[in-house]
PDB file of C-alpha atoms in Angstrom:
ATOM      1  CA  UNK A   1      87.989 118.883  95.535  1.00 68.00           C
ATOM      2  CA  UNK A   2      87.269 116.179  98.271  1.00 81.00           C
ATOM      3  CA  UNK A   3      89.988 113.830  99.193  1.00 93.00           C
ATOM      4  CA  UNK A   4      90.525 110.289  98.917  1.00 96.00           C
ATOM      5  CA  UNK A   5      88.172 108.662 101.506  1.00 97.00           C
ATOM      6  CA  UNK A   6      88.500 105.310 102.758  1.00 97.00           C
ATOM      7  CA  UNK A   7      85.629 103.589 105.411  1.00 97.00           C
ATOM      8  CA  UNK A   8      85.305 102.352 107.615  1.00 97.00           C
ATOM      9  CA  UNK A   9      88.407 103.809 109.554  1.00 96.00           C
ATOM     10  CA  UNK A  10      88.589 101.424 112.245  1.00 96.00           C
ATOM     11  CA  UNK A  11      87.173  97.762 112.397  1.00 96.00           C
ATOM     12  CA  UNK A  12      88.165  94.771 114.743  1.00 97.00           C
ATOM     13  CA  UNK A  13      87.300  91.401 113.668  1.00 97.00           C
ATOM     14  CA  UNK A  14      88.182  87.565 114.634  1.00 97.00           C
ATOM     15  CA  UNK A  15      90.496  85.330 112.926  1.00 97.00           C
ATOM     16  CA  UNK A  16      88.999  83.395 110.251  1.00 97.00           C
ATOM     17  CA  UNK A  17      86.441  86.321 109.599  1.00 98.00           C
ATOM     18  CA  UNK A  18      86.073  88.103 106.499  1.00 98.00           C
ATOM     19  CA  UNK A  19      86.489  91.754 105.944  1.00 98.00           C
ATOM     20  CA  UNK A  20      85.545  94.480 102.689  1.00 98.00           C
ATOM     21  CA  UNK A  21      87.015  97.781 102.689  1.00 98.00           C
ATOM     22  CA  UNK A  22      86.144 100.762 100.901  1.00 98.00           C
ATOM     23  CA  UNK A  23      87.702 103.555  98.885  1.00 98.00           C
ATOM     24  CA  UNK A  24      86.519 106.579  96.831  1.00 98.00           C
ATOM     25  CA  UNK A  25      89.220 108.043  94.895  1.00 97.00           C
ATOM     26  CA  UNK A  26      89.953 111.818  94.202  1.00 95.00           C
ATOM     27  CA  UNK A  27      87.096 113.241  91.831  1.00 94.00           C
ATOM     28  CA  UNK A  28      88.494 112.555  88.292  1.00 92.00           C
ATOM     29  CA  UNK A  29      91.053 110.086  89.070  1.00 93.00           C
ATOM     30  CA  UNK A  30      91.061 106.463  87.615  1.00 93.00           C
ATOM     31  CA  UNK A  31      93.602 104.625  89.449  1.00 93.00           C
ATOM     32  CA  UNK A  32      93.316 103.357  92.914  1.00 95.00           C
ATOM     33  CA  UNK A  33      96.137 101.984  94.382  1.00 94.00           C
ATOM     34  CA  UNK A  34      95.900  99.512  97.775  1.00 96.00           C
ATOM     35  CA  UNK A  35      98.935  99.499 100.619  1.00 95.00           C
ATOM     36  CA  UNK A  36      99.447  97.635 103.614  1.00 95.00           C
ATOM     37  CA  UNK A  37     101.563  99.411 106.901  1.00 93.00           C
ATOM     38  CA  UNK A  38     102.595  97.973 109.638  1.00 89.00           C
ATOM     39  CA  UNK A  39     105.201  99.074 111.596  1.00 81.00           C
ATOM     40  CA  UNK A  40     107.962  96.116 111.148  1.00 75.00           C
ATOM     41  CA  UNK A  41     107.145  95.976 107.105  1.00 76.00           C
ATOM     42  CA  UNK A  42     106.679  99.793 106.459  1.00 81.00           C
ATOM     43  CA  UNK A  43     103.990 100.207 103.029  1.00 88.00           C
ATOM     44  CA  UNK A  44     103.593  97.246 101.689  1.00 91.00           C
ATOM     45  CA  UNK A  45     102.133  97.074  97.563  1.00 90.00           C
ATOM     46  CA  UNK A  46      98.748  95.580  97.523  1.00 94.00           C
ATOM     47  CA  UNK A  47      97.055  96.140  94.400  1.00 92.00           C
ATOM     48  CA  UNK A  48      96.495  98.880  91.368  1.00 92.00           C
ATOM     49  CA  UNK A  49      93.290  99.426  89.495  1.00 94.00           C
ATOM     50  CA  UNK A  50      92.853 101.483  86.350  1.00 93.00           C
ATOM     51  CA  UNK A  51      89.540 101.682  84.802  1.00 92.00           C
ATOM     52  CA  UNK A  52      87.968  98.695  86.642  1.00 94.00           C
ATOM     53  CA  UNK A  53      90.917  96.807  85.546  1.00 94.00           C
ATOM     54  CA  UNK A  54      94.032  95.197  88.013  1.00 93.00           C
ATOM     55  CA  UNK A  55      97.190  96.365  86.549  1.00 89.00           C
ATOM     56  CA  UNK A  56      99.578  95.273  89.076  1.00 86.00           C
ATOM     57  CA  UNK A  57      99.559  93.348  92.319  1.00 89.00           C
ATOM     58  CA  UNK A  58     102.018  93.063  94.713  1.00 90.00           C
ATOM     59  CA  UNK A  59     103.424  89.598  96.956  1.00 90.00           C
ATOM     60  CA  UNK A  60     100.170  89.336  99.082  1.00 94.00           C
ATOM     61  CA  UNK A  61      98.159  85.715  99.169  1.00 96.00           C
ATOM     62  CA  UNK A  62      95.310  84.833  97.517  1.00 95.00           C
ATOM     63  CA  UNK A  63      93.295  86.127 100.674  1.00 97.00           C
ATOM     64  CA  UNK A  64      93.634  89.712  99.504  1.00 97.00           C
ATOM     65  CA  UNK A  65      91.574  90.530  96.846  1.00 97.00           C
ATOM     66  CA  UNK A  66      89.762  93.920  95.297  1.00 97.00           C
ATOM     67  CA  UNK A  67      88.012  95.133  92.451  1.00 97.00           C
ATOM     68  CA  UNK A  68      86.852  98.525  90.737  1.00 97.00           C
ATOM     69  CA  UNK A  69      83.642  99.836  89.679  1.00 97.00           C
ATOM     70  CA  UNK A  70      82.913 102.053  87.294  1.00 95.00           C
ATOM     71  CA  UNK A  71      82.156 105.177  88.959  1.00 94.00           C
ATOM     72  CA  UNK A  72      86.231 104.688  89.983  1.00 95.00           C
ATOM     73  CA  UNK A  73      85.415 103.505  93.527  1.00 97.00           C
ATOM     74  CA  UNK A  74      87.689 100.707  94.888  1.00 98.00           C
ATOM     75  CA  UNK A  75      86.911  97.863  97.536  1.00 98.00           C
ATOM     76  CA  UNK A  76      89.250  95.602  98.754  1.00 98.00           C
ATOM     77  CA  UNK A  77      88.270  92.053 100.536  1.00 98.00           C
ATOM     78  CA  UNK A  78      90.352  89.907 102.991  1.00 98.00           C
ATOM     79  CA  UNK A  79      89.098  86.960 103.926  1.00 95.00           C
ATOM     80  CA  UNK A  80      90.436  83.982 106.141  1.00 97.00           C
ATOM     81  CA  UNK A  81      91.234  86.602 108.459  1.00 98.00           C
ATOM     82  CA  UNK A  82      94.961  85.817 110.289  1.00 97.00           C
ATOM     83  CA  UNK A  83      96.618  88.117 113.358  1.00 96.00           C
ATOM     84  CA  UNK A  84      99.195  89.484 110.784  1.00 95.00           C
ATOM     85  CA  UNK A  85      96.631  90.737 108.715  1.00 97.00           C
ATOM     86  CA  UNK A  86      96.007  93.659 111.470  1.00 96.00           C
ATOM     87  CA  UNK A  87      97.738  96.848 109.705  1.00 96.00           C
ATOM     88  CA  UNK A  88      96.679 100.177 108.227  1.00 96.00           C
ATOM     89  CA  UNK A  89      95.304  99.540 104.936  1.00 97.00           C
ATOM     90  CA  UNK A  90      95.739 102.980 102.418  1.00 97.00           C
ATOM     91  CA  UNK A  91      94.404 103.936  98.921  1.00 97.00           C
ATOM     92  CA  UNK A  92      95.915 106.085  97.458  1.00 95.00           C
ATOM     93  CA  UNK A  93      94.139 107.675  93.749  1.00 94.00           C
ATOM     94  CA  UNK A  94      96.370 109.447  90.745  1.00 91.00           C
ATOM     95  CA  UNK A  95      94.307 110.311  87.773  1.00 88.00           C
ATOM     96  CA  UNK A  96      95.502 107.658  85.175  1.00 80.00           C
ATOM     97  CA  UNK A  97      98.005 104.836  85.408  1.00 66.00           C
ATOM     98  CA  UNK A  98     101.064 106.823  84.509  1.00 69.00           C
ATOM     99  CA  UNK A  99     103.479 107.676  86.595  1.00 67.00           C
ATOM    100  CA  UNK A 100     102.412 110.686  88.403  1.00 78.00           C
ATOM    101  CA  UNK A 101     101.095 111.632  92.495  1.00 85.00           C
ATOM    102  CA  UNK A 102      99.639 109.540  94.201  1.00 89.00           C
ATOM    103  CA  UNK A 103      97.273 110.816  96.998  1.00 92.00           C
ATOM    104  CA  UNK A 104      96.430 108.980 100.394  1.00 95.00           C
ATOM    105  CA  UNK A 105      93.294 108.265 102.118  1.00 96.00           C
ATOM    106  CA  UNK A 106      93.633 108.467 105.805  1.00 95.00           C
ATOM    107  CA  UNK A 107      93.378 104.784 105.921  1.00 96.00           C
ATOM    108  CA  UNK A 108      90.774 101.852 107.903  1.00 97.00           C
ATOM    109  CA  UNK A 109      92.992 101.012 110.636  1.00 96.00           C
ATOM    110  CA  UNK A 110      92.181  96.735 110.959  1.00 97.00           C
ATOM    111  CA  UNK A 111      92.773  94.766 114.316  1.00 97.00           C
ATOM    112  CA  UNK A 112      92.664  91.074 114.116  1.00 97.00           C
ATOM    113  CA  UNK A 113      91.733  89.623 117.370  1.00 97.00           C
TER     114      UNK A 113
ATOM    115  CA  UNK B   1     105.495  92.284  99.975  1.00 36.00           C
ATOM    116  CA  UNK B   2     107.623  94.454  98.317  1.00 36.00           C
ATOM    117  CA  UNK B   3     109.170  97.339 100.127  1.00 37.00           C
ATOM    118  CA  UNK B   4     111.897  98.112 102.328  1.00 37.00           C
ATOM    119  CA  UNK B   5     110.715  99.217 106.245  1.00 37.00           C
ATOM    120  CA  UNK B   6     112.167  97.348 108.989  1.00 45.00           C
ATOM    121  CA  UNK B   7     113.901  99.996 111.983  1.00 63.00           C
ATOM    122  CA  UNK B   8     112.932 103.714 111.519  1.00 80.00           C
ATOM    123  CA  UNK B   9     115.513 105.649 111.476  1.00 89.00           C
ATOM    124  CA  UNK B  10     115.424 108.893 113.303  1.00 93.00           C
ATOM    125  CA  UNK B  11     116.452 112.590 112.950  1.00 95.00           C
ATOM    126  CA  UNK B  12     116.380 115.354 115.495  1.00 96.00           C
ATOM    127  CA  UNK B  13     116.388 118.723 114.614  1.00 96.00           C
ATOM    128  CA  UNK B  14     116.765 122.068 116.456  1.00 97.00           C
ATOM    129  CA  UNK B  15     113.507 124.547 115.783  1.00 97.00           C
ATOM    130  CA  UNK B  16     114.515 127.212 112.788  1.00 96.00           C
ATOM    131  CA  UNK B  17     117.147 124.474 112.001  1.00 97.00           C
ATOM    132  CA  UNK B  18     117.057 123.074 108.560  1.00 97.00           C
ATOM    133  CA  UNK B  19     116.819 119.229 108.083  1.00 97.00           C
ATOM    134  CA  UNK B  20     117.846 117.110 105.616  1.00 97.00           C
ATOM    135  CA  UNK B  21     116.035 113.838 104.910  1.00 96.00           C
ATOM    136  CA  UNK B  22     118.320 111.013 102.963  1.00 95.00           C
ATOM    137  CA  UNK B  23     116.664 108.183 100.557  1.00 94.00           C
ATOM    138  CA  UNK B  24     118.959 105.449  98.384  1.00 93.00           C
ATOM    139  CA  UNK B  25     116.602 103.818  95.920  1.00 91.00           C
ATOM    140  CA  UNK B  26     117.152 100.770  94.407  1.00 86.00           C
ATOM    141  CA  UNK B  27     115.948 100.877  90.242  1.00 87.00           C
ATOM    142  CA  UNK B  28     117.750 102.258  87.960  1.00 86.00           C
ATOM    143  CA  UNK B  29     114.669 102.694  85.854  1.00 86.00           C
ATOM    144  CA  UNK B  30     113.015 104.373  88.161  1.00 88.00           C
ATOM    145  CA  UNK B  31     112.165 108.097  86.501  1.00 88.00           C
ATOM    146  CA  UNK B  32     109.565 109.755  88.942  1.00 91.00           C
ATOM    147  CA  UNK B  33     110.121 110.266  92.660  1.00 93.00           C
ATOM    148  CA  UNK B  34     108.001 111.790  95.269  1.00 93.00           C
ATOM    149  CA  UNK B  35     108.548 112.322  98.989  1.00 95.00           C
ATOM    150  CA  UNK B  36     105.808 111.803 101.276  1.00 95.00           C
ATOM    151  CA  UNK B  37     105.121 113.306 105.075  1.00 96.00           C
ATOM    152  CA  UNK B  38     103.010 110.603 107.488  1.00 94.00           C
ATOM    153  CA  UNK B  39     101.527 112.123 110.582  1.00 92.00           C
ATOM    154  CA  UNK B  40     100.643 110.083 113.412  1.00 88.00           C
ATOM    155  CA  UNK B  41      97.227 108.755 112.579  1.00 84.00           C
ATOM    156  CA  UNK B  42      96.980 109.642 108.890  1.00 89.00           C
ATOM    157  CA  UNK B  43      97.570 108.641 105.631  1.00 92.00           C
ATOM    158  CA  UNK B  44     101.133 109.706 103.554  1.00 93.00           C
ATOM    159  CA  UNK B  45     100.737 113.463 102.271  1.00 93.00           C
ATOM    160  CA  UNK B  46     102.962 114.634  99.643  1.00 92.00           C
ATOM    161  CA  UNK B  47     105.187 117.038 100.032  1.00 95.00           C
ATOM    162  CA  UNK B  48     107.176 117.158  96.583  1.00 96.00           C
ATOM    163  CA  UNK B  49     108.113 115.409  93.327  1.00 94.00           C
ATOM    164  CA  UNK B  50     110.864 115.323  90.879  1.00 95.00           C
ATOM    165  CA  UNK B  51     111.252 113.650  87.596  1.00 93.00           C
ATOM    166  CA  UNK B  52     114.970 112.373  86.524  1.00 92.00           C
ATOM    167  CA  UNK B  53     115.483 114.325  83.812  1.00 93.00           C
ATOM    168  CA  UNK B  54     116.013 117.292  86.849  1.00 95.00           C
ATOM    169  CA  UNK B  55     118.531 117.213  89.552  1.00 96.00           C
ATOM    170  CA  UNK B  56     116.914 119.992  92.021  1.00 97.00           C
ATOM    171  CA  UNK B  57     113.443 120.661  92.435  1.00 97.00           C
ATOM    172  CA  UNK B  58     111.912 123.805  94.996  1.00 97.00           C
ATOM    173  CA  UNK B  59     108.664 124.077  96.620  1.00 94.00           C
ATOM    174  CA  UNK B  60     107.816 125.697  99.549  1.00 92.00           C
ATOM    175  CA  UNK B  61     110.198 125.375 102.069  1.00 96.00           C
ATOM    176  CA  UNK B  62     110.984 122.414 100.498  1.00 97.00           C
ATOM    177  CA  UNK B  63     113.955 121.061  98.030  1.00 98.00           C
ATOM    178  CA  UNK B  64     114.256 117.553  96.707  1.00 97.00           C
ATOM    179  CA  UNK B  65     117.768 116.432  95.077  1.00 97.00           C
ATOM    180  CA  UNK B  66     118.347 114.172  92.815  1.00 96.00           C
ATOM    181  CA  UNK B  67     121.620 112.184  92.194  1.00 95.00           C
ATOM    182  CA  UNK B  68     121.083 109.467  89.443  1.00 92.00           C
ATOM    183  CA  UNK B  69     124.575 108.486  89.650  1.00 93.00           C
ATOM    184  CA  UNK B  70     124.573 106.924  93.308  1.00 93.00           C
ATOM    185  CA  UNK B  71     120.849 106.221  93.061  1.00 93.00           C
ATOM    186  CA  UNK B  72     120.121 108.874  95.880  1.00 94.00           C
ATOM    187  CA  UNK B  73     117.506 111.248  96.965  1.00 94.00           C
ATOM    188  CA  UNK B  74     117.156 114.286  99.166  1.00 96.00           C
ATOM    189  CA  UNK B  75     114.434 115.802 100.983  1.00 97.00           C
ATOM    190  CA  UNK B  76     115.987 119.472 102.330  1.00 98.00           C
ATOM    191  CA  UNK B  77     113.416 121.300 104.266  1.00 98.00           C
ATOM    192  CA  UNK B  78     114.044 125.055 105.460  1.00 97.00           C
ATOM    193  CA  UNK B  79     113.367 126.458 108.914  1.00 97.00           C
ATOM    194  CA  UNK B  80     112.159 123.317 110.330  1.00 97.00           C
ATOM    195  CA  UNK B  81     109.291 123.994 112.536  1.00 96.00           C
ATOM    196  CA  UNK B  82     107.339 121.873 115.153  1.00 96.00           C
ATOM    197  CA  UNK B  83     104.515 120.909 112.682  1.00 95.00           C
ATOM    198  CA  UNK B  84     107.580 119.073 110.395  1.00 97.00           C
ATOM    199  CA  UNK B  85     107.534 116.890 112.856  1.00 96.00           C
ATOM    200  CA  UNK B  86     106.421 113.310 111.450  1.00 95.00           C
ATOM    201  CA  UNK B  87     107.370 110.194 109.182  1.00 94.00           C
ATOM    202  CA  UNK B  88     108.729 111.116 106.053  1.00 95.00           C
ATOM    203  CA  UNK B  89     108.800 108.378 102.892  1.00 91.00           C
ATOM    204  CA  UNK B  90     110.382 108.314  99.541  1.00 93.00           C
ATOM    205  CA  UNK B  91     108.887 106.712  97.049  1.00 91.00           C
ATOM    206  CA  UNK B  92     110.657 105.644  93.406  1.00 91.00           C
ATOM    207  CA  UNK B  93     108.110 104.411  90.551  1.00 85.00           C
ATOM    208  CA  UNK B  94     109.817 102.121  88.085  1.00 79.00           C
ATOM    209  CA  UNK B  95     107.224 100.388  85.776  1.00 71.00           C
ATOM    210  CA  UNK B  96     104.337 102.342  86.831  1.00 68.00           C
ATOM    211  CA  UNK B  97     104.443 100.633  90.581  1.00 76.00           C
ATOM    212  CA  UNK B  98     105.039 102.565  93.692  1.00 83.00           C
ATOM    213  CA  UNK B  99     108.352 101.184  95.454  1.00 87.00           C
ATOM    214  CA  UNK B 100     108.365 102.921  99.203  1.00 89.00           C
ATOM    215  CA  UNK B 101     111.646 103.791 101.442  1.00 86.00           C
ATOM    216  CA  UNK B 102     111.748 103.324 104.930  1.00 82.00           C
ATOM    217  CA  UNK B 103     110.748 106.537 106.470  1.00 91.00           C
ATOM    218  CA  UNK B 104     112.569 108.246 108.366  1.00 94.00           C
ATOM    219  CA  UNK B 105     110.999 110.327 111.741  1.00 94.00           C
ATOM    220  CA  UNK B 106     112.079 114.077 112.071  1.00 96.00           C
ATOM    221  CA  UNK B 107     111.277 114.940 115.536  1.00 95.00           C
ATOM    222  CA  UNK B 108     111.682 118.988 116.268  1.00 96.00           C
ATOM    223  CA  UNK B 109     112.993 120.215 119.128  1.00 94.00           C
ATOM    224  CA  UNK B 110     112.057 123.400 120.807  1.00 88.00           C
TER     225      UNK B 110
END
């Protein structure tokens, strides 16, 4: 089976800008996951999806915001881009909601200018 | 955000050496526990997992301990070789949410 893929892997954009990233989960799994690394705060909970629903977010602002479609695909959106947004953003797929492996995407690495 | 990841610590290890990668985690409730390897440039792999009604768990080359008591985790890995080399992470799942250690960087030695 393919991975979890994530595009794009790289992107720079301004502050204030707005940025969408993608994810296509592990065929067969249902949950997407969303983290956040950066080198001072380590992974960093973003957001969990299970069948196109959010079952648990993590301490991130309003900014940071994703959704699921039905085919199990994930995007996430940041908008109001800020310098500390820049990080490695990671999805990570399991195949339900339970607690069981999660596997990574090799990540979009995001620098805020 | 919730995790723990602030200075990485570091562990050196002598090629053919075996290592032996600590984690304390913090829930009680926690039942399912996975360690993850983090090469430079990509995204967490996993390596093992264990769930807490088992105290030892072997792959290849690999054994993860478990100690409920003091909360603590293990990551033992045999014949460390140069390709070991990277960012290892615990990760403890209480309530269905991923809670991540701070890594810790195994650099091999020739």
């Amino acid at each position: 089976k393919a991975g979890v893929t994530q595009t794009p892997r790289y992107l720079i954009k301004t502050r204030g800008q707005q940025v969408t990233l993608s994810c296509s989960p592990i065929s067969g799994h249902r949950s997407v996951s969303w983290y956040q690394q950066t080198p001072g705060q380590g992974l960093q909970f973003l957001f969990e999806y299970f069948s196109e629903t959010q079952r648990n977010k993590g301490n991130f602002p309003g900014r940071f915001s994703g959704r699921q479609f039905s085919n199990s695909r994930s995007e996430m959106n940041v908008s109001t881009l800020e310098l500390g947004d820049s990080a490695l953003y990671l999805c990570a797929s399991s195949q339900t909601d339970r607690q069981e492996t999660q596997y990574f995407g090799p990540g979009t690495r995001l620098l805020v200018l | 955000g919730e995790s723990v990841g602030l200075h990485l610590p570091t562990l050196s290890v002598q090629e053919g050496d075996n290592s032996i990668i600590n984690c304390a985690y913090s829930n009680s409730a926690s039942d399912y526990f996975i360690w993850y390897k983090q090469e430079s440039g990509k995204g967490p792999q996993f390596i093992i997992d264990i769930r807490s009604n088992m105290d030892k768990r072997q792959g290849q080359r690999v054994t993860v301990l478990l100690n409920k008591t003091v909360k603590h985790l293990s990551l033992q890995i045999a014949a460390t070789q140069p390709g070991d080399s990277a960012v290892y992470f615990c990760a403890e799942t209480p309530a269905y949410k991923y809670i991540f250690g701070t890594g810790t960087r195994l650099k091999v030695l020739a």
